[in-house]
Amino acid sequence: MVDFATFQAVIELNAAYAAALDTQQWDAWPDFFLDDCVYRVQPRENFEMGLPLATLSFESRGMLRDRIYGIRDTLFHDPYYQRHVIGLPAIRRLDDDTLQVEANYAVFRTKPDQLTDILSVGRYLDIVKRTGDGWKFASRQCIFDSEMIPNSLIYPI
């Protein structure tokens, strides 16, 4: 059983994460992670079969910053907005200052001249660590349910 303050901190971490991405505050995204971190976007089938292939896979905060550079300066795409809806987290394990957390998510995409569609639905599998700067992701795996993805995945999930 986790105490209320810790549970609330995880909820606030997810809310701040979603708000940063939904308002395209790209520079804030890497700051949700430790320097040595993992961020992966992987299909459910590969995850459940233990296969390593992922749609996106980054292994440090520096790699996350490189992705932001790519979003801003090198990738050309139709602009769109994202809206994250993150379910209540389930704390699966608590060890000292480390949590294993699972939460369902849905990400909607809106292009300015089109109706909103569903970009991705799945679950986050997180390892969250307490730091002097608050809780940070040591690992965030975005396991998406569908085997189909848009022809390009530009923004973080």
XYZ file of C-alpha atoms in Angstrom:
157
model
C 0.000 0.000 0.000
C 1.385 3.379 -0.974
C 0.684 6.527 1.051
C -1.595 9.226 -0.313
C 1.187 11.793 -0.843
C 3.136 9.370 -3.058
C 0.014 8.394 -5.003
C -0.833 12.080 -5.503
C 2.734 12.800 -6.658
C 2.427 10.133 -9.374
C -0.913 11.584 -10.500
C 0.648 15.051 -10.659
C 3.675 13.727 -12.572
C 1.381 12.205 -15.212
C -0.742 15.359 -15.371
C 2.286 17.618 -15.818
C 3.726 15.239 -18.442
C 0.472 15.307 -20.430
C 0.122 19.084 -20.119
C 3.666 19.669 -21.404
C 3.082 17.475 -24.452
C -0.420 18.771 -25.127
C 0.811 22.384 -25.109
C 3.902 21.497 -27.159
C 6.344 22.544 -24.455
C 8.942 20.276 -26.024
C 11.882 21.514 -23.941
C 10.080 20.385 -20.779
C 9.651 16.770 -21.942
C 13.205 15.495 -21.224
C 13.081 17.040 -17.743
C 10.498 14.458 -16.682
C 13.240 11.810 -16.997
C 16.484 10.916 -15.252
C 19.718 11.407 -17.204
C 20.000 7.642 -17.639
C 16.504 6.677 -18.696
C 14.531 4.568 -21.124
C 11.655 5.797 -23.263
C 10.080 3.270 -25.606
C 6.989 3.162 -27.768
C 6.295 -0.470 -28.557
C 3.428 -2.512 -29.982
C 1.654 -4.731 -27.484
C 2.299 -7.865 -29.523
C 6.082 -7.357 -29.494
C 6.068 -6.509 -25.788
C 4.049 -9.591 -24.832
C 6.250 -11.866 -26.962
C 9.406 -10.398 -25.425
C 10.554 -9.067 -28.793
C 12.784 -5.983 -28.632
C 11.515 -4.181 -31.757
C 10.026 -0.803 -30.825
C 8.647 2.056 -32.891
C 10.740 4.527 -30.885
C 13.456 3.700 -28.381
C 15.659 6.170 -26.513
C 18.136 5.398 -23.743
C 19.089 8.752 -22.213
C 17.830 12.252 -21.609
C 20.297 13.361 -24.308
C 18.512 11.149 -26.842
C 15.193 12.715 -25.796
C 16.686 16.164 -26.426
C 17.839 14.990 -29.857
C 14.264 13.966 -30.627
C 13.051 17.444 -29.656
C 15.659 18.943 -31.967
C 14.312 16.706 -34.710
C 10.714 17.729 -34.049
C 11.581 21.411 -34.198
C 14.306 21.636 -36.798
C 14.526 18.656 -39.123
C 11.182 16.863 -39.453
C 8.651 18.223 -41.898
C 5.054 17.176 -41.293
C 1.521 18.462 -41.128
C 1.151 20.148 -37.755
C -1.248 18.619 -35.279
C -2.295 18.874 -31.664
C -2.306 16.057 -29.155
C -4.546 15.538 -26.152
C -3.547 12.940 -23.558
C -6.052 11.246 -21.285
C -4.237 9.225 -18.620
C -6.069 6.899 -16.258
C -5.402 6.632 -12.564
C -2.070 4.983 -11.875
C -1.784 1.558 -10.302
C 1.296 1.317 -8.101
C 2.470 -2.241 -8.749
C 5.550 -2.137 -6.539
C 7.221 0.206 -4.071
C 10.885 -0.184 -3.086
C 12.317 2.686 -1.040
C 12.297 5.588 -3.527
C 11.378 3.566 -6.629
C 7.886 2.824 -7.902
C 6.646 0.502 -10.620
C 3.535 2.116 -12.025
C 1.012 1.195 -14.690
C -1.583 3.540 -16.190
C -3.825 3.364 -19.236
C -3.616 6.176 -21.761
C -5.372 7.485 -24.855
C -3.852 10.109 -27.116
C -6.063 11.998 -29.522
C -4.740 13.886 -32.543
C -6.313 16.938 -34.120
C -5.094 18.427 -37.361
C -6.332 22.014 -37.777
C -8.437 21.211 -40.860
C -9.701 17.766 -39.832
C -11.780 16.008 -37.225
C -10.054 14.617 -34.168
C -8.944 10.996 -34.386
C -7.394 8.500 -32.019
C -3.613 8.475 -32.358
C -2.712 5.833 -29.777
C -4.306 3.812 -26.996
C -2.452 1.589 -24.591
C -0.715 1.610 -21.243
C 2.328 3.163 -19.687
C 4.655 0.882 -17.764
C 6.820 3.177 -15.685
C 9.667 3.022 -13.244
C 9.579 6.250 -11.262
C 12.291 7.382 -8.851
C 12.246 10.020 -6.145
C 14.966 12.630 -6.670
C 15.885 15.929 -5.068
C 13.828 17.547 -7.848
C 10.766 15.378 -7.268
C 9.669 12.182 -8.994
C 11.235 11.394 -12.374
C 10.847 8.620 -14.914
C 13.722 6.161 -14.969
C 11.737 4.287 -17.599
C 8.526 4.938 -19.523
C 7.321 2.228 -21.854
C 4.329 3.171 -23.971
C 2.773 -0.134 -24.972
C 0.186 0.606 -27.659
C -2.643 -1.841 -28.308
C -3.077 -1.639 -32.069
C -0.646 -3.184 -34.505
C -1.382 -0.250 -36.788
C 0.187 3.168 -36.283
C 0.040 6.332 -38.367
C 2.619 6.519 -41.143
C 4.685 8.751 -38.885
C 4.878 9.174 -35.135
C 6.340 12.627 -34.609
C 5.534 13.781 -31.068
C 6.116 11.801 -27.878
C 3.229 9.710 -26.588
